[in-house]
Tab-separated table of C-alpha atoms and ligand atoms in Angstrom:
chain	number	residue	atom	x	y	z
A	1	UNK	CA	32.022	54.557	-106.842
A	2	UNK	CA	31.351	54.039	-103.131
A	3	UNK	CA	29.220	50.920	-102.808
A	4	UNK	CA	26.645	50.537	-100.053
A	5	UNK	CA	27.926	47.021	-99.455
A	6	UNK	CA	30.251	44.689	-101.382
A	7	UNK	CA	29.282	41.036	-101.079
A	8	UNK	CA	31.599	39.953	-103.887
A	9	UNK	CA	34.759	41.239	-102.203
A	10	UNK	CA	33.567	39.603	-99.004
A	11	UNK	CA	33.446	36.260	-100.809
A	12	UNK	CA	36.885	36.795	-102.408
A	13	UNK	CA	38.457	37.141	-98.956
A	14	UNK	CA	37.148	33.736	-97.903
A	15	UNK	CA	37.024	32.050	-101.281
A	16	UNK	CA	39.181	28.972	-100.626
A	17	UNK	CA	37.513	28.173	-97.284
A	18	UNK	CA	34.001	28.693	-98.673
A	19	UNK	CA	34.650	26.729	-101.853
A	20	UNK	CA	36.129	23.886	-99.797
A	21	UNK	CA	33.156	23.818	-97.430
A	22	UNK	CA	30.647	23.773	-100.303
A	23	UNK	CA	32.536	21.132	-102.210
A	24	UNK	CA	32.664	18.768	-99.224
A	25	UNK	CA	28.889	19.085	-98.823
A	26	UNK	CA	28.396	18.255	-102.498
A	27	UNK	CA	30.520	15.140	-102.076
A	28	UNK	CA	28.805	14.075	-98.840
A	29	UNK	CA	25.475	13.087	-100.387
A	30	UNK	CA	23.596	14.773	-97.483
A	31	UNK	CA	21.946	18.055	-98.416
A	32	UNK	CA	19.249	19.019	-95.896
A	33	UNK	CA	19.347	18.984	-92.052
A	34	UNK	CA	22.552	16.942	-91.887
A	35	UNK	CA	25.889	17.183	-90.046
A	36	UNK	CA	26.696	20.723	-91.146
A	37	UNK	CA	23.353	22.021	-89.889
A	38	UNK	CA	23.798	20.165	-86.616
A	39	UNK	CA	27.300	21.550	-86.103
A	40	UNK	CA	26.189	25.075	-87.029
A	41	UNK	CA	23.329	24.786	-84.538
A	42	UNK	CA	25.733	23.778	-81.765
A	43	UNK	CA	28.189	26.535	-82.662
A	44	UNK	CA	25.538	29.240	-83.008
A	45	UNK	CA	23.870	28.255	-79.714
A	46	UNK	CA	27.260	28.507	-78.012
A	47	UNK	CA	27.898	31.852	-79.712
A	48	UNK	CA	24.570	33.251	-78.481
A	49	UNK	CA	24.907	31.710	-75.018
A	50	UNK	CA	21.726	29.633	-75.368
A	51	UNK	CA	21.166	25.906	-74.889
A	52	UNK	CA	19.569	25.294	-78.277
A	53	UNK	CA	19.627	26.643	-81.820
A	54	UNK	CA	17.458	25.358	-84.649
A	55	UNK	CA	18.174	26.132	-88.284
A	56	UNK	CA	15.278	27.168	-90.521
A	57	UNK	CA	14.936	28.419	-94.085
A	58	UNK	CA	14.863	32.218	-93.497
A	59	UNK	CA	14.505	34.960	-90.909
A	60	UNK	CA	10.841	35.409	-91.786
A	61	UNK	CA	10.214	31.725	-91.158
A	62	UNK	CA	12.296	31.791	-87.976
A	63	UNK	CA	9.703	34.288	-86.718
A	64	UNK	CA	6.769	32.324	-88.139
A	65	UNK	CA	7.936	29.008	-86.668
A	66	UNK	CA	8.693	30.696	-83.313
A	67	UNK	CA	5.168	32.156	-83.240
A	68	UNK	CA	3.698	28.718	-84.059
A	69	UNK	CA	5.828	27.051	-81.364
A	70	UNK	CA	4.600	29.647	-78.848
A	71	UNK	CA	1.029	28.726	-79.776
A	72	UNK	CA	0.220	32.002	-81.548
A	73	UNK	CA	-2.489	31.535	-84.160
A	74	UNK	CA	-5.605	32.882	-85.814
A	75	UNK	CA	-7.076	35.987	-84.183
A	76	UNK	CA	-4.312	36.366	-81.608
A	77	UNK	CA	-2.596	39.722	-81.236
A	78	UNK	CA	1.164	40.239	-81.425
A	79	UNK	CA	2.667	43.536	-80.302
A	80	UNK	CA	5.535	44.938	-82.368
A	81	UNK	CA	6.788	48.138	-84.042
A	82	UNK	CA	5.941	49.723	-87.413
A	83	UNK	CA	9.579	50.763	-87.993
A	84	UNK	CA	10.917	47.428	-89.175
A	85	UNK	CA	11.449	45.300	-92.242
A	86	UNK	CA	8.021	44.135	-93.438
A	87	UNK	CA	8.926	40.414	-92.908
A	88	UNK	CA	8.669	40.916	-89.126
A	89	UNK	CA	4.969	41.446	-89.793
A	90	UNK	CA	4.647	38.911	-92.644
A	91	UNK	CA	5.462	36.178	-90.137
A	92	UNK	CA	2.502	37.265	-87.975
A	93	UNK	CA	0.199	37.313	-90.985
A	94	UNK	CA	1.384	33.825	-91.962
A	95	UNK	CA	0.016	32.410	-88.685
A	96	UNK	CA	-3.208	34.434	-88.890
A	97	UNK	CA	-2.281	36.751	-86.032
A	98	UNK	CA	-3.044	40.456	-85.923
A	99	UNK	CA	-0.078	42.824	-85.606
A	100	UNK	CA	-0.544	45.572	-83.012
A	101	UNK	CA	1.960	48.400	-83.270
A	102	UNK	CA	3.563	50.640	-80.696
A	103	UNK	CA	5.639	53.669	-81.622
A	104	UNK	CA	9.406	53.795	-81.384
A	105	UNK	CA	11.823	55.729	-79.231
A	106	UNK	CA	13.079	58.957	-80.873
A	107	UNK	CA	16.661	58.322	-79.757
A	108	UNK	CA	17.281	54.657	-80.647
A	109	UNK	CA	14.452	54.014	-83.166
A	110	UNK	CA	13.479	50.774	-81.388
A	111	UNK	CA	10.268	49.936	-79.465
A	112	UNK	CA	9.418	52.597	-76.874
A	113	UNK	CA	8.935	50.473	-73.731
A	114	UNK	CA	6.799	53.224	-72.136
A	115	UNK	CA	4.108	52.602	-74.763
A	116	UNK	CA	4.096	48.806	-74.582
A	117	UNK	CA	1.754	48.202	-71.669
A	118	UNK	CA	-1.073	50.228	-73.244
A	119	UNK	CA	-0.982	48.002	-76.343
A	120	UNK	CA	-1.493	44.765	-74.406
A	121	UNK	CA	-4.987	43.255	-74.408
A	122	UNK	CA	-6.468	39.894	-73.444
A	123	UNK	CA	-5.730	38.692	-76.952
A	124	UNK	CA	-1.995	39.506	-76.824
A	125	UNK	CA	-0.117	36.237	-77.237
A	126	UNK	CA	3.416	37.469	-77.978
A	127	UNK	CA	5.621	40.566	-78.035
A	128	UNK	CA	8.112	40.894	-80.886
A	129	UNK	CA	10.621	43.695	-80.279
A	130	UNK	CA	13.069	44.336	-83.138
A	131	UNK	CA	16.785	44.948	-82.532
A	132	UNK	CA	16.910	47.476	-85.330
A	133	UNK	CA	20.022	48.451	-87.312
A	134	UNK	CA	22.209	46.240	-85.064
A	135	UNK	CA	21.273	47.569	-81.632
A	136	UNK	CA	19.198	45.717	-79.041
A	137	UNK	CA	16.083	47.322	-77.643
A	138	UNK	CA	15.940	47.992	-73.874
A	139	UNK	CA	15.047	44.380	-73.074
A	140	UNK	CA	14.957	44.863	-69.296
A	141	UNK	CA	11.953	47.189	-69.520
A	142	UNK	CA	10.216	44.997	-72.102
A	143	UNK	CA	10.850	41.750	-70.192
A	144	UNK	CA	9.478	43.294	-66.972
A	145	UNK	CA	6.170	44.126	-68.659
A	146	UNK	CA	6.049	40.766	-70.483
A	147	UNK	CA	6.562	38.902	-67.192
A	148	UNK	CA	3.832	40.896	-65.494
A	149	UNK	CA	1.328	39.716	-68.128
A	150	UNK	CA	2.994	36.331	-68.718
A	151	UNK	CA	3.436	36.946	-72.449
A	152	UNK	CA	6.384	35.417	-74.361
A	153	UNK	CA	8.922	37.780	-75.920
A	154	UNK	CA	10.198	36.667	-79.338
A	155	UNK	CA	13.238	38.761	-80.198
A	156	UNK	CA	13.598	39.756	-83.846
A	157	UNK	CA	17.406	39.654	-83.893
A	158	UNK	CA	17.636	39.490	-87.700
A	159	UNK	CA	19.806	42.635	-87.752
A	160	UNK	CA	21.743	42.032	-84.544
A	161	UNK	CA	24.009	38.958	-84.723
A	162	UNK	CA	26.418	39.291	-81.836
A	163	UNK	CA	24.953	42.543	-80.467
A	164	UNK	CA	25.150	42.754	-76.677
A	165	UNK	CA	22.722	43.710	-73.938
A	166	UNK	CA	24.063	44.764	-70.537
A	167	UNK	CA	22.001	44.353	-67.400
A	168	UNK	CA	23.253	44.568	-63.799
A	169	UNK	CA	26.812	43.761	-64.804
A	170	UNK	CA	25.667	40.774	-66.854
A	171	UNK	CA	26.291	40.578	-70.593
A	172	UNK	CA	23.785	38.856	-72.868
A	173	UNK	CA	23.770	38.283	-76.603
A	174	UNK	CA	20.881	39.481	-78.768
A	175	UNK	CA	18.342	36.661	-79.052
A	176	UNK	CA	19.173	35.053	-75.700
A	177	UNK	CA	17.005	37.170	-73.393
A	178	UNK	CA	13.416	36.506	-74.483
A	179	UNK	CA	11.723	33.116	-74.718
A	180	UNK	CA	13.513	32.791	-78.050
A	181	UNK	CA	15.455	34.836	-80.588
A	182	UNK	CA	15.085	34.784	-84.375
A	183	UNK	CA	17.897	35.375	-86.850
A	184	UNK	CA	18.096	35.853	-90.601
A	185	UNK	CA	21.192	34.886	-92.572
A	186	UNK	CA	20.099	36.759	-95.699
A	187	UNK	CA	23.325	37.584	-97.601
A	188	UNK	CA	23.424	41.253	-96.529
A	189	UNK	CA	23.115	40.608	-92.782
A	190	UNK	CA	26.139	40.751	-90.437
A	191	UNK	CA	26.223	36.961	-90.696
A	192	UNK	CA	25.056	36.156	-94.217
A	193	UNK	CA	24.702	32.955	-96.232
A	194	UNK	CA	24.820	32.623	-100.041
A	195	UNK	CA	21.080	32.138	-100.224
A	196	UNK	CA	18.272	32.168	-97.682
A	197	UNK	CA	18.717	30.795	-94.163
A	198	UNK	CA	17.597	31.500	-90.597
A	199	UNK	CA	17.889	30.326	-86.996
A	200	UNK	CA	15.926	30.279	-83.750
A	201	UNK	CA	17.781	30.206	-80.417
A	202	UNK	CA	16.294	29.355	-77.009
A	203	UNK	CA	17.019	27.887	-73.572
A	204	UNK	CA	13.646	26.130	-73.515
A	205	UNK	CA	13.967	22.394	-74.314
A	206	UNK	CA	10.297	21.881	-75.107
A	207	UNK	CA	10.188	24.941	-77.386
A	208	UNK	CA	13.254	23.658	-79.222
A	209	UNK	CA	11.585	20.262	-79.746
A	210	UNK	CA	8.455	21.946	-81.099
A	211	UNK	CA	10.489	24.083	-83.478
A	212	UNK	CA	12.307	21.005	-84.794
A	213	UNK	CA	8.989	19.333	-85.536
A	214	UNK	CA	7.282	22.404	-87.013
A	215	UNK	CA	10.155	23.114	-89.436
A	216	UNK	CA	9.862	19.556	-90.768
A	217	UNK	CA	6.096	19.196	-91.535
A	218	UNK	CA	5.286	18.748	-87.858
A	219	UNK	CA	6.983	15.388	-87.929
A	220	UNK	CA	7.976	13.928	-84.555
A	221	UNK	CA	9.386	10.647	-85.771
A	222	UNK	CA	9.186	9.490	-89.357
A	223	UNK	CA	5.556	9.572	-90.605
A	224	UNK	CA	4.237	10.507	-87.162
A	225	UNK	CA	2.786	14.035	-86.972
A	226	UNK	CA	1.386	15.267	-83.636
A	227	UNK	CA	1.430	18.971	-84.486
A	228	UNK	CA	0.870	20.954	-87.673
A	229	UNK	CA	4.057	22.093	-89.335
A	230	UNK	CA	5.506	23.604	-92.486
A	231	UNK	CA	8.639	23.025	-94.522
A	232	UNK	CA	11.294	25.417	-93.285
A	233	UNK	CA	14.516	23.455	-93.264
A	234	UNK	CA	18.077	24.697	-93.473
A	235	UNK	CA	20.239	23.147	-96.146
A	236	UNK	CA	23.753	21.788	-95.732
A	237	UNK	CA	25.423	24.126	-98.224
A	238	UNK	CA	24.205	27.271	-96.443
A	239	UNK	CA	25.086	25.751	-93.060
A	240	UNK	CA	28.625	24.935	-94.222
A	241	UNK	CA	29.064	28.504	-95.526
A	242	UNK	CA	27.702	29.950	-92.300
A	243	UNK	CA	30.075	27.865	-90.174
A	244	UNK	CA	33.032	29.432	-92.003
A	245	UNK	CA	31.602	32.917	-91.615
A	246	UNK	CA	30.539	32.495	-87.973
A	247	UNK	CA	34.215	32.095	-87.059
A	248	UNK	CA	34.825	35.624	-88.401
A	249	UNK	CA	31.690	37.250	-86.993
A	250	UNK	CA	33.203	38.812	-83.861
A	251	UNK	CA	36.166	40.148	-85.776
A	252	UNK	CA	33.922	41.548	-88.514
A	253	UNK	CA	31.596	43.169	-85.993
A	254	UNK	CA	34.624	44.844	-84.360
A	255	UNK	CA	35.784	46.125	-87.750
A	256	UNK	CA	32.275	47.458	-88.400
A	257	UNK	CA	32.374	49.274	-85.053
A	258	UNK	CA	35.720	50.887	-85.907
A	259	UNK	CA	34.479	51.969	-89.335
A	260	UNK	CA	31.152	53.224	-87.985
A	261	UNK	CA	33.068	55.375	-85.513
A	262	UNK	CA	34.847	57.077	-88.399
A	263	UNK	CA	31.601	58.753	-89.470
A	264	UNK	CA	31.276	61.084	-86.460
A	265	UNK	CA	35.026	61.731	-86.637
A	266	UNK	CA	35.007	62.778	-90.301
A	267	UNK	CA	31.645	64.559	-90.185
A	268	UNK	CA	32.690	66.790	-87.307
A	269	UNK	CA	30.071	69.345	-86.338
A	270	UNK	CA	27.950	68.906	-89.435
A	271	UNK	CA	24.238	69.506	-88.964
A	272	UNK	CA	22.755	66.031	-89.138
A	273	UNK	CA	21.494	63.595	-86.558
A	274	UNK	CA	23.955	60.747	-85.953
A	275	UNK	CA	22.913	57.363	-84.532
A	276	UNK	CA	23.078	56.918	-80.745
A	277	UNK	CA	24.470	53.943	-78.881
A	278	UNK	CA	22.469	53.105	-75.765
A	279	UNK	CA	24.315	52.621	-72.460
A	280	UNK	CA	22.680	49.186	-72.103
A	281	UNK	CA	23.787	47.981	-75.538
A	282	UNK	CA	26.756	47.175	-77.730
A	283	UNK	CA	25.866	48.027	-81.303
A	284	UNK	CA	27.001	45.799	-84.204
A	285	UNK	CA	26.190	48.414	-86.874
A	286	UNK	CA	24.211	46.317	-89.308
A	287	UNK	CA	23.280	49.724	-90.728
A	288	UNK	CA	24.675	53.216	-90.181
A	289	UNK	CA	21.580	55.396	-90.215
A	290	UNK	CA	21.673	59.188	-90.042
A	291	UNK	CA	18.777	61.640	-90.141
A	292	UNK	CA	18.430	64.768	-92.260
A	293	UNK	CA	15.301	66.845	-92.884
A	294	UNK	CA	16.143	67.182	-96.594
A	295	UNK	CA	16.785	63.473	-97.063
A	296	UNK	CA	15.804	63.079	-100.724
A	297	UNK	CA	18.003	65.950	-101.844
A	298	UNK	CA	20.987	64.611	-99.915
A	299	UNK	CA	20.446	61.110	-101.291
A	300	UNK	CA	20.304	62.456	-104.838
A	301	UNK	CA	23.390	64.590	-104.294
A	302	UNK	CA	25.331	61.569	-103.011
A	303	UNK	CA	24.042	59.409	-105.871
A	304	UNK	CA	25.206	62.057	-108.370
A	305	UNK	CA	28.630	61.822	-106.716
A	306	UNK	CA	28.660	58.023	-107.095
A	307	UNK	CA	27.832	57.202	-103.479
A	308	UNK	CA	25.206	54.527	-102.877
A	309	UNK	CA	22.813	54.960	-99.952
A	310	UNK	CA	19.576	53.223	-98.962
A	311	UNK	CA	16.529	54.010	-96.812
A	312	UNK	CA	15.467	51.757	-93.937
A	313	UNK	CA	12.513	52.221	-94.114
A	314	UNK	CA	10.717	54.766	-96.329
A	315	UNK	CA	7.177	53.563	-95.536
A	316	UNK	CA	6.311	52.366	-92.023
A	317	UNK	CA	4.489	49.028	-92.037
A	318	UNK	CA	1.210	50.525	-90.761
A	319	UNK	CA	1.057	52.744	-93.858
A	320	UNK	CA	1.713	49.912	-96.334
A	321	UNK	CA	-1.292	49.055	-98.496
A	322	UNK	CA	-1.113	45.390	-97.449
A	323	UNK	CA	-1.816	46.424	-93.842
A	324	UNK	CA	-4.493	49.043	-94.488
A	325	UNK	CA	-7.032	46.544	-93.066
A	326	UNK	CA	-5.612	47.308	-89.619
A	327	UNK	CA	-7.079	50.829	-89.965
A	328	UNK	CA	-4.064	52.755	-88.788
A	329	UNK	CA	-3.634	56.222	-90.292
A	330	UNK	CA	-1.031	58.835	-90.990
A	331	UNK	CA	-0.434	60.226	-87.489
A	332	UNK	CA	-0.942	56.896	-85.699
A	333	UNK	CA	2.777	56.623	-84.864
A	334	UNK	CA	4.289	60.112	-85.130
A	335	UNK	CA	7.882	59.268	-84.156
A	336	UNK	CA	8.120	56.396	-86.626
A	337	UNK	CA	6.496	58.472	-89.376
A	338	UNK	CA	8.789	61.440	-88.788
A	339	UNK	CA	11.978	59.422	-88.888
A	340	UNK	CA	10.837	57.436	-91.942
A	341	UNK	CA	10.999	60.736	-93.858
A	342	UNK	CA	14.489	61.589	-92.568
A	343	UNK	CA	16.550	58.394	-92.266
A	344	UNK	CA	19.369	57.621	-94.662
A	345	UNK	CA	21.618	54.561	-94.430
A	346	UNK	CA	25.228	55.332	-95.357
A	347	UNK	CA	27.688	52.812	-96.831
A	348	UNK	CA	29.079	50.463	-94.175
A	349	UNK	CA	30.510	46.955	-94.341
A	350	UNK	CA	33.574	45.358	-92.844
A	351	UNK	CA	35.568	45.639	-96.094
A	352	UNK	CA	34.858	49.322	-96.789
A	353	UNK	CA	37.937	51.535	-97.157
A	354	UNK	CA	38.508	54.214	-94.565
A	355	UNK	CA	39.111	56.520	-97.522
A	356	UNK	CA	35.615	55.823	-98.897
A	357	UNK	CA	34.022	56.795	-95.584
A	358	UNK	CA	36.046	59.990	-95.706
A	359	UNK	CA	34.777	60.686	-99.238
A	360	UNK	CA	31.166	60.119	-98.150
A	361	UNK	CA	31.647	62.530	-95.248
A	362	UNK	CA	33.303	65.184	-97.426
A	363	UNK	CA	30.351	65.064	-99.825
A	364	UNK	CA	27.813	65.228	-97.002
A	365	UNK	CA	29.644	68.247	-95.600
A	366	UNK	CA	29.782	69.996	-98.932
A	367	UNK	CA	26.030	69.475	-99.285
A	368	UNK	CA	25.031	70.460	-95.747
A	369	UNK	CA	27.605	72.756	-94.232
B	1	LIG	C1	16.003	40.556	-92.757
B	1	LIG	C2	14.967	40.723	-91.723
B	1	LIG	C3	13.926	39.802	-91.573
B	1	LIG	C4	13.644	38.704	-92.563
B	1	LIG	O1	14.676	37.840	-92.804
B	1	LIG	P1	14.661	36.973	-94.186
B	1	LIG	O2	15.798	36.022	-93.951
B	1	LIG	O3	14.891	37.916	-95.303
B	1	LIG	O4	13.358	36.270	-94.256
B	1	LIG	C5	13.054	39.979	-90.509
B	1	LIG	N1	13.185	41.004	-89.646
B	1	LIG	C6	14.162	41.922	-89.776
B	1	LIG	C7	14.260	43.032	-88.784
B	1	LIG	C8	15.083	41.826	-90.826
B	1	LIG	O5	16.027	42.757	-90.962
């Protein structure tokens, strides 16, 4: 059986460190927004190259709290893409904002910057590009347009921990380019907790203060509330786990890169569309997504040969029933719709055996070639 991902073996490799970290939290008597969260925030800010990092309860709420801190609310428009995990959009709905979609680029599957300007109106209060599958979007082009209209860019970096963006010889981490960056530490992400957790990073001191209040009922000092908040706090156990795993993130991302590069090697000249790495980006391969016209048949064939695959994402957000009120139709975003019928995510995680990738490729070849 070739698993899509193996979280249990991941834990086994770090078991003594993780168990130790959890046990010291249990003994400390401090369980929410304590020392471990504070240390993780300092370490993650340093990792991302930002001044501040604020822990929250999930990636979805990182986006929601970031939108609130940027003053986005009822009736405002937020420009994003339909080819993303639904939570990108849930966060907008949670603050009463209206998602406005632009289609994606056919090569990298991220926001097509050429289509962004047309989507901006007087009501646009934020732009949320998504660094999909582990690769940053072309932030230079997006930031240029955002600056022209003075609209904040909130990076959805939930799939791109440690991914790089290159611009004029400078190297930036995903999440550090826009006004803020939002991360999820859902267990399957490149940096994953053992429960829900998230983080917002920024260089903006006043934004970081707002986020800290919003995540804690809008509380400035005890029992004093100047702004409206929610409860989206990070707990000490998840923070302690994440501190152990953050130390391995670069190494794990490098291993992912090596293993991802085995796919083109083993697949050879097989007739399927492999993922592309942009010249402005360093991919961290959260997902290894190929495209085939006969996707369902290939997925079934692999399943029958004990190979797990997944689809990210079978239904674009604009065609989900929950968002039918936006009145988009089939045909609204042709690139996104086309790829949603063809994408297939192949097994990839840092602990996967080289041999298993070879098996996957052999089966794909015997199906296609
Ligand atoms: C995982 C993910 C989220 C949501 O994160 P949660 O921690 O599950 O709330 C948001 N956006 C993208 C692109 C994601 O992959």
